[in-house]
XYZ file of C-alpha atoms in Angstrom:
344
model
C -82.043 -6.316 -26.960
C -82.866 -2.637 -26.994
C -86.394 -1.640 -25.993
C -88.508 1.159 -27.441
C -91.076 3.430 -25.856
C -93.101 6.426 -26.995
C -92.993 9.932 -25.525
C -96.409 11.608 -25.589
C -94.945 14.952 -24.506
C -97.492 17.568 -23.524
C -100.049 19.963 -24.911
C -100.050 21.897 -27.213
C -97.460 19.824 -29.092
C -99.791 16.826 -29.096
C -103.512 17.068 -28.415
C -105.210 14.836 -25.878
C -106.897 12.954 -28.715
C -103.554 12.359 -30.447
C -102.020 11.136 -27.205
C -104.807 8.588 -26.727
C -104.505 7.306 -30.303
C -100.745 6.862 -29.992
C -101.059 5.253 -26.563
C -103.516 2.626 -27.720
C -101.443 1.991 -30.849
C -98.196 1.553 -28.894
C -99.970 -0.804 -26.495
C -101.328 -2.905 -29.366
C -97.902 -3.028 -31.048
C -96.237 -4.366 -27.902
C -93.886 -1.446 -27.291
C -92.235 -1.159 -23.906
C -93.588 2.049 -22.427
C -95.419 5.360 -22.734
C -94.000 8.529 -21.161
C -95.843 11.720 -20.263
C -94.263 15.102 -19.527
C -95.403 18.330 -17.913
C -94.170 21.884 -18.223
C -96.485 24.773 -17.358
C -99.586 23.449 -19.090
C -100.733 19.852 -19.213
C -100.440 18.096 -15.855
C -98.984 14.594 -16.043
C -100.879 12.814 -13.272
C -104.299 13.330 -14.838
C -103.088 12.123 -18.229
C -101.406 9.031 -16.789
C -104.685 8.138 -15.097
C -106.504 8.427 -18.417
C -103.869 6.324 -20.196
C -104.070 3.653 -17.510
C -107.769 3.282 -18.264
C -107.238 3.074 -22.044
C -104.273 0.672 -22.200
C -103.707 -2.859 -20.955
C -100.063 -3.908 -20.703
C -97.688 -1.122 -21.695
C -95.568 0.581 -19.020
C -96.650 4.104 -18.036
C -94.014 6.612 -17.037
C -93.660 10.219 -15.964
C -90.935 11.980 -17.893
C -90.939 13.931 -15.726
C -92.886 14.907 -12.625
C -91.552 18.325 -11.655
C -90.308 18.258 -8.068
C -91.456 21.806 -7.186
C -95.011 20.936 -8.286
C -95.730 18.474 -5.453
C -94.635 17.626 -1.975
C -92.748 14.334 -1.876
C -95.570 12.796 0.171
C -98.053 13.874 -2.507
C -95.845 12.268 -5.138
C -95.913 9.023 -3.131
C -99.709 9.176 -2.995
C -99.805 9.768 -6.750
C -97.451 6.859 -7.398
C -99.386 4.403 -5.247
C -102.723 5.496 -6.701
C -101.576 5.262 -10.325
C -99.894 1.936 -9.677
C -103.175 0.479 -8.411
C -105.195 2.018 -11.262
C -102.755 0.653 -13.865
C -102.340 -2.759 -12.209
C -98.653 -2.216 -11.502
C -97.414 -0.432 -14.630
C -96.187 2.917 -13.249
C -92.635 4.263 -13.524
C -91.761 7.491 -11.765
C -89.560 10.116 -13.334
C -88.501 13.150 -11.295
C -86.543 16.302 -11.999
C -86.059 19.709 -10.346
C -87.069 21.572 -13.537
C -85.278 24.919 -13.913
C -85.227 28.202 -12.027
C -87.697 29.911 -14.381
C -90.375 27.261 -13.833
C -89.573 26.417 -10.218
C -89.506 30.001 -8.988
C -91.786 31.669 -11.545
C -94.556 29.097 -11.936
C -94.470 27.209 -8.648
C -93.054 29.847 -6.317
C -90.466 27.382 -5.034
C -86.766 28.256 -4.615
C -84.436 26.546 -7.079
C -81.424 26.664 -4.759
C -79.481 23.420 -4.193
C -81.397 21.325 -6.771
C -79.240 18.218 -6.241
C -79.757 18.195 -2.485
C -83.477 18.788 -2.932
C -83.724 15.956 -5.442
C -81.878 13.554 -3.145
C -84.118 14.433 -0.182
C -87.264 14.249 -2.309
C -86.499 10.786 -3.677
C -85.643 9.596 -0.173
C -89.041 10.679 1.183
C -90.908 9.161 -1.776
C -89.149 5.828 -1.320
C -89.692 5.761 2.437
C -93.369 6.650 2.071
C -93.889 3.937 -0.545
C -92.081 1.481 1.748
C -94.680 2.147 4.439
C -92.614 4.270 6.814
C -94.253 6.967 8.885
C -93.450 10.423 7.519
C -93.650 13.872 9.088
C -92.377 16.633 6.800
C -90.845 19.691 8.474
C -92.664 23.004 8.237
C -90.927 25.926 6.510
C -88.558 27.704 8.837
C -90.397 30.335 10.837
C -93.860 29.116 9.880
C -96.464 29.118 12.673
C -97.308 25.636 13.952
C -100.074 24.128 16.071
C -97.816 21.465 17.517
C -100.383 18.831 16.505
C -98.476 17.335 13.576
C -97.883 13.583 13.721
C -96.042 11.100 11.515
C -98.419 9.366 9.104
C -98.152 6.207 7.042
C -99.333 6.018 3.422
C -102.713 4.239 3.418
C -102.534 3.116 -0.236
C -100.486 0.038 -1.136
C -98.822 -0.054 -4.584
C -99.068 -3.181 -6.698
C -95.322 -3.251 -7.402
C -93.017 -4.116 -4.555
C -90.684 -1.340 -5.745
C -91.915 1.300 -8.160
C -88.910 2.255 -10.319
C -87.700 5.828 -9.975
C -85.935 7.580 -12.843
C -84.257 10.971 -12.803
C -84.113 13.449 -15.644
C -80.611 14.917 -15.806
C -78.182 16.321 -18.362
C -75.537 18.095 -16.256
C -72.600 16.006 -14.942
C -73.475 16.357 -11.235
C -77.096 15.491 -11.918
C -76.025 12.435 -13.889
C -73.830 11.325 -10.991
C -76.728 11.673 -8.559
C -78.939 9.678 -10.911
C -76.452 6.839 -11.075
C -76.151 6.828 -7.308
C -79.804 6.812 -6.202
C -82.179 6.119 -9.126
C -83.368 2.994 -10.923
C -83.078 4.592 -14.327
C -82.064 7.678 -16.289
C -84.347 9.746 -18.526
C -82.047 11.465 -20.970
C -82.492 13.941 -23.788
C -80.060 15.159 -26.428
C -77.845 12.080 -26.172
C -75.540 11.646 -29.168
C -75.105 7.856 -29.538
C -71.794 8.391 -31.328
C -70.487 10.386 -28.337
C -72.125 8.638 -25.397
C -69.275 9.466 -23.031
C -70.480 13.085 -22.736
C -73.482 11.987 -20.680
C -73.073 8.311 -19.923
C -69.560 8.426 -18.458
C -70.547 10.256 -15.227
C -73.729 8.202 -14.993
C -72.061 4.808 -15.340
C -69.174 5.815 -13.096
C -71.626 6.728 -10.333
C -73.460 3.403 -10.694
C -70.171 1.543 -10.307
C -68.935 3.648 -7.394
C -72.216 3.099 -5.559
C -71.720 -0.662 -5.911
C -74.925 -1.017 -7.884
C -75.811 -3.441 -10.661
C -75.675 -1.962 -14.162
C -78.078 -4.661 -15.338
C -80.712 -3.446 -12.861
C -80.457 0.154 -14.119
C -82.424 1.379 -17.162
C -80.531 3.832 -19.355
C -83.349 5.486 -21.288
C -83.289 8.524 -23.539
C -85.973 10.535 -25.315
C -85.255 11.134 -28.995
C -87.312 13.069 -31.566
C -88.141 10.703 -34.443
C -89.762 11.370 -37.812
C -90.045 8.566 -40.356
C -90.341 9.910 -43.898
C -88.708 8.930 -47.182
C -87.859 12.611 -47.683
C -85.169 13.225 -45.055
C -85.209 16.993 -45.557
C -88.958 17.102 -44.924
C -88.488 14.879 -41.889
C -85.901 17.277 -40.480
C -88.406 20.147 -40.732
C -90.732 18.164 -38.461
C -88.008 17.577 -35.860
C -86.346 20.997 -35.827
C -89.047 22.805 -33.769
C -88.512 20.388 -30.861
C -84.785 21.005 -30.647
C -85.298 24.744 -31.117
C -87.813 24.770 -28.245
C -85.410 23.155 -25.796
C -82.444 25.243 -26.884
C -84.484 28.438 -26.914
C -87.287 28.243 -24.367
C -86.223 25.797 -21.665
C -84.051 28.171 -19.724
C -82.713 31.703 -19.682
C -79.993 33.245 -21.830
C -77.633 32.949 -18.890
C -78.617 29.391 -17.920
C -79.971 26.785 -20.324
C -78.952 23.202 -19.557
C -79.608 22.040 -23.122
C -77.480 24.754 -24.673
C -74.726 23.652 -22.312
C -75.093 20.060 -23.562
C -74.763 21.263 -27.161
C -71.625 23.149 -26.138
C -70.151 19.953 -24.685
C -70.713 18.332 -28.074
C -68.933 21.211 -29.812
C -72.094 22.843 -31.206
C -72.120 25.829 -28.879
C -72.173 28.534 -31.552
C -75.109 26.932 -33.374
C -77.024 26.403 -30.149
C -76.504 30.018 -29.091
C -77.778 31.231 -32.458
C -80.925 29.127 -32.050
C -81.374 30.480 -28.547
C -80.913 34.112 -29.564
C -83.446 33.818 -32.374
C -85.971 32.155 -30.082
C -85.531 34.710 -27.314
C -85.884 37.432 -29.935
C -89.320 36.097 -30.876
C -88.294 34.458 -34.160
C -89.386 30.865 -33.539
C -89.368 29.886 -37.194
C -85.905 31.327 -37.572
C -84.780 29.459 -34.458
C -85.974 26.160 -35.909
C -84.310 26.883 -39.244
C -81.064 27.672 -37.427
C -80.764 24.115 -36.068
C -78.028 22.697 -38.346
C -78.383 19.276 -39.976
C -75.230 18.029 -38.246
C -76.622 18.768 -34.787
C -80.089 17.455 -35.636
C -78.833 14.191 -37.114
C -76.707 13.542 -34.029
C -79.628 13.995 -31.631
C -82.681 12.787 -33.575
C -83.866 10.490 -36.370
C -85.217 11.986 -39.581
C -85.327 9.594 -42.491
C -86.801 6.473 -44.081
C -88.137 3.498 -42.141
C -85.520 1.123 -43.519
C -82.797 3.073 -41.715
C -84.432 2.780 -38.290
C -82.995 -0.597 -37.280
C -79.387 0.480 -37.814
C -80.113 3.758 -36.035
C -81.477 1.884 -33.002
C -78.366 -0.300 -33.053
C -76.221 2.826 -32.583
C -77.998 3.492 -29.297
C -77.637 -0.112 -28.214
C -73.885 0.020 -28.894
C -73.691 3.270 -26.920
C -75.123 1.533 -23.858
C -78.755 2.651 -24.063
C -81.366 0.170 -22.869
C -84.533 2.026 -23.927
C -85.047 4.521 -26.747
C -88.138 6.638 -26.069
C -89.231 8.017 -29.424
C -90.914 11.412 -29.532
C -92.900 10.942 -32.775
C -93.037 13.831 -35.243
C -94.679 14.286 -38.625
C -97.021 11.361 -39.299
C -96.927 10.182 -35.710
C -98.872 6.890 -36.041
C -96.730 5.887 -39.028
C -93.586 6.679 -37.066
C -94.741 4.551 -34.111
C -95.590 1.635 -36.418
C -92.196 1.902 -38.133
C -90.438 1.939 -34.773
C -92.197 -1.230 -33.649
C -91.419 -2.916 -36.958
C -87.737 -2.011 -36.772
C -87.091 -3.565 -33.372
C -86.923 -7.143 -34.622
C -84.394 -6.119 -37.287
C -81.926 -4.356 -34.968
C -78.435 -5.829 -35.457
C -76.644 -7.201 -32.439
C -74.922 -4.569 -30.296
C -71.919 -6.811 -29.937
């Protein structure tokens, strides 16, 4: 049976007060998980700590922690601390971000993102497993010679905290299938799952890993409204933001995904309008065909069949990014789960 979570995104899209309301609601409704993001504003660790104190049973995930923001040993400390605070409910999501954020905001080189991600996850796992860790200093940096390997003093509640990777490019998807416990996707078309899921599932198989132990999860903008056209207006700004702002004209991973789906011209138009300062025009340029393939915008009674499309595509967890009347959308999502037709 497909599971459903809620993406709480980041400020200013949702305020802190809205995030708390939705978190408590999702917890009360018995949904699977809450997921918090960070960009160059709201920081995810602080919010996850607040959510841990306000919820009781729902899973709490990072979607994602940006790798250039923290040393891997710091990420292990964060994971262990949050896992204790939440009584064992933490799920880690990591991603290298992009060159604009990594180099411009964090002052960290973006070169070799796959190798850096692999090494980062390895250190996090080893630290959480109780191994002694001594990170190398930057090449050429002065050293006292007094460094020593240290073991993480905090003990997580979970024996193995699950690690997810955010990825959309084929090589990143392959790495995710090889080393992670789950995938955090975005812009997955459930009617064309092979575009993203084929390299992911192939890597899981080639690594000799169990598909059943791997969580295929994807974030999807969702707006429940009887007026589908109005609902689309609530979703469009999200897609326009990722196509326009999350990258440069020369390199935007989400535009490249749209191109793989055959929507390259539309995606480039959205990007050009956004980069030209016309954000409203960028949102209006997102065509219905592209939006309806990557999001839900419609009445509540269509939600169950829509969720079934993801289940048939091989998705285990749909993480809804609620738009419009957000509490109503979360309630409708929870109500639809029991009515989802069999994926068989």
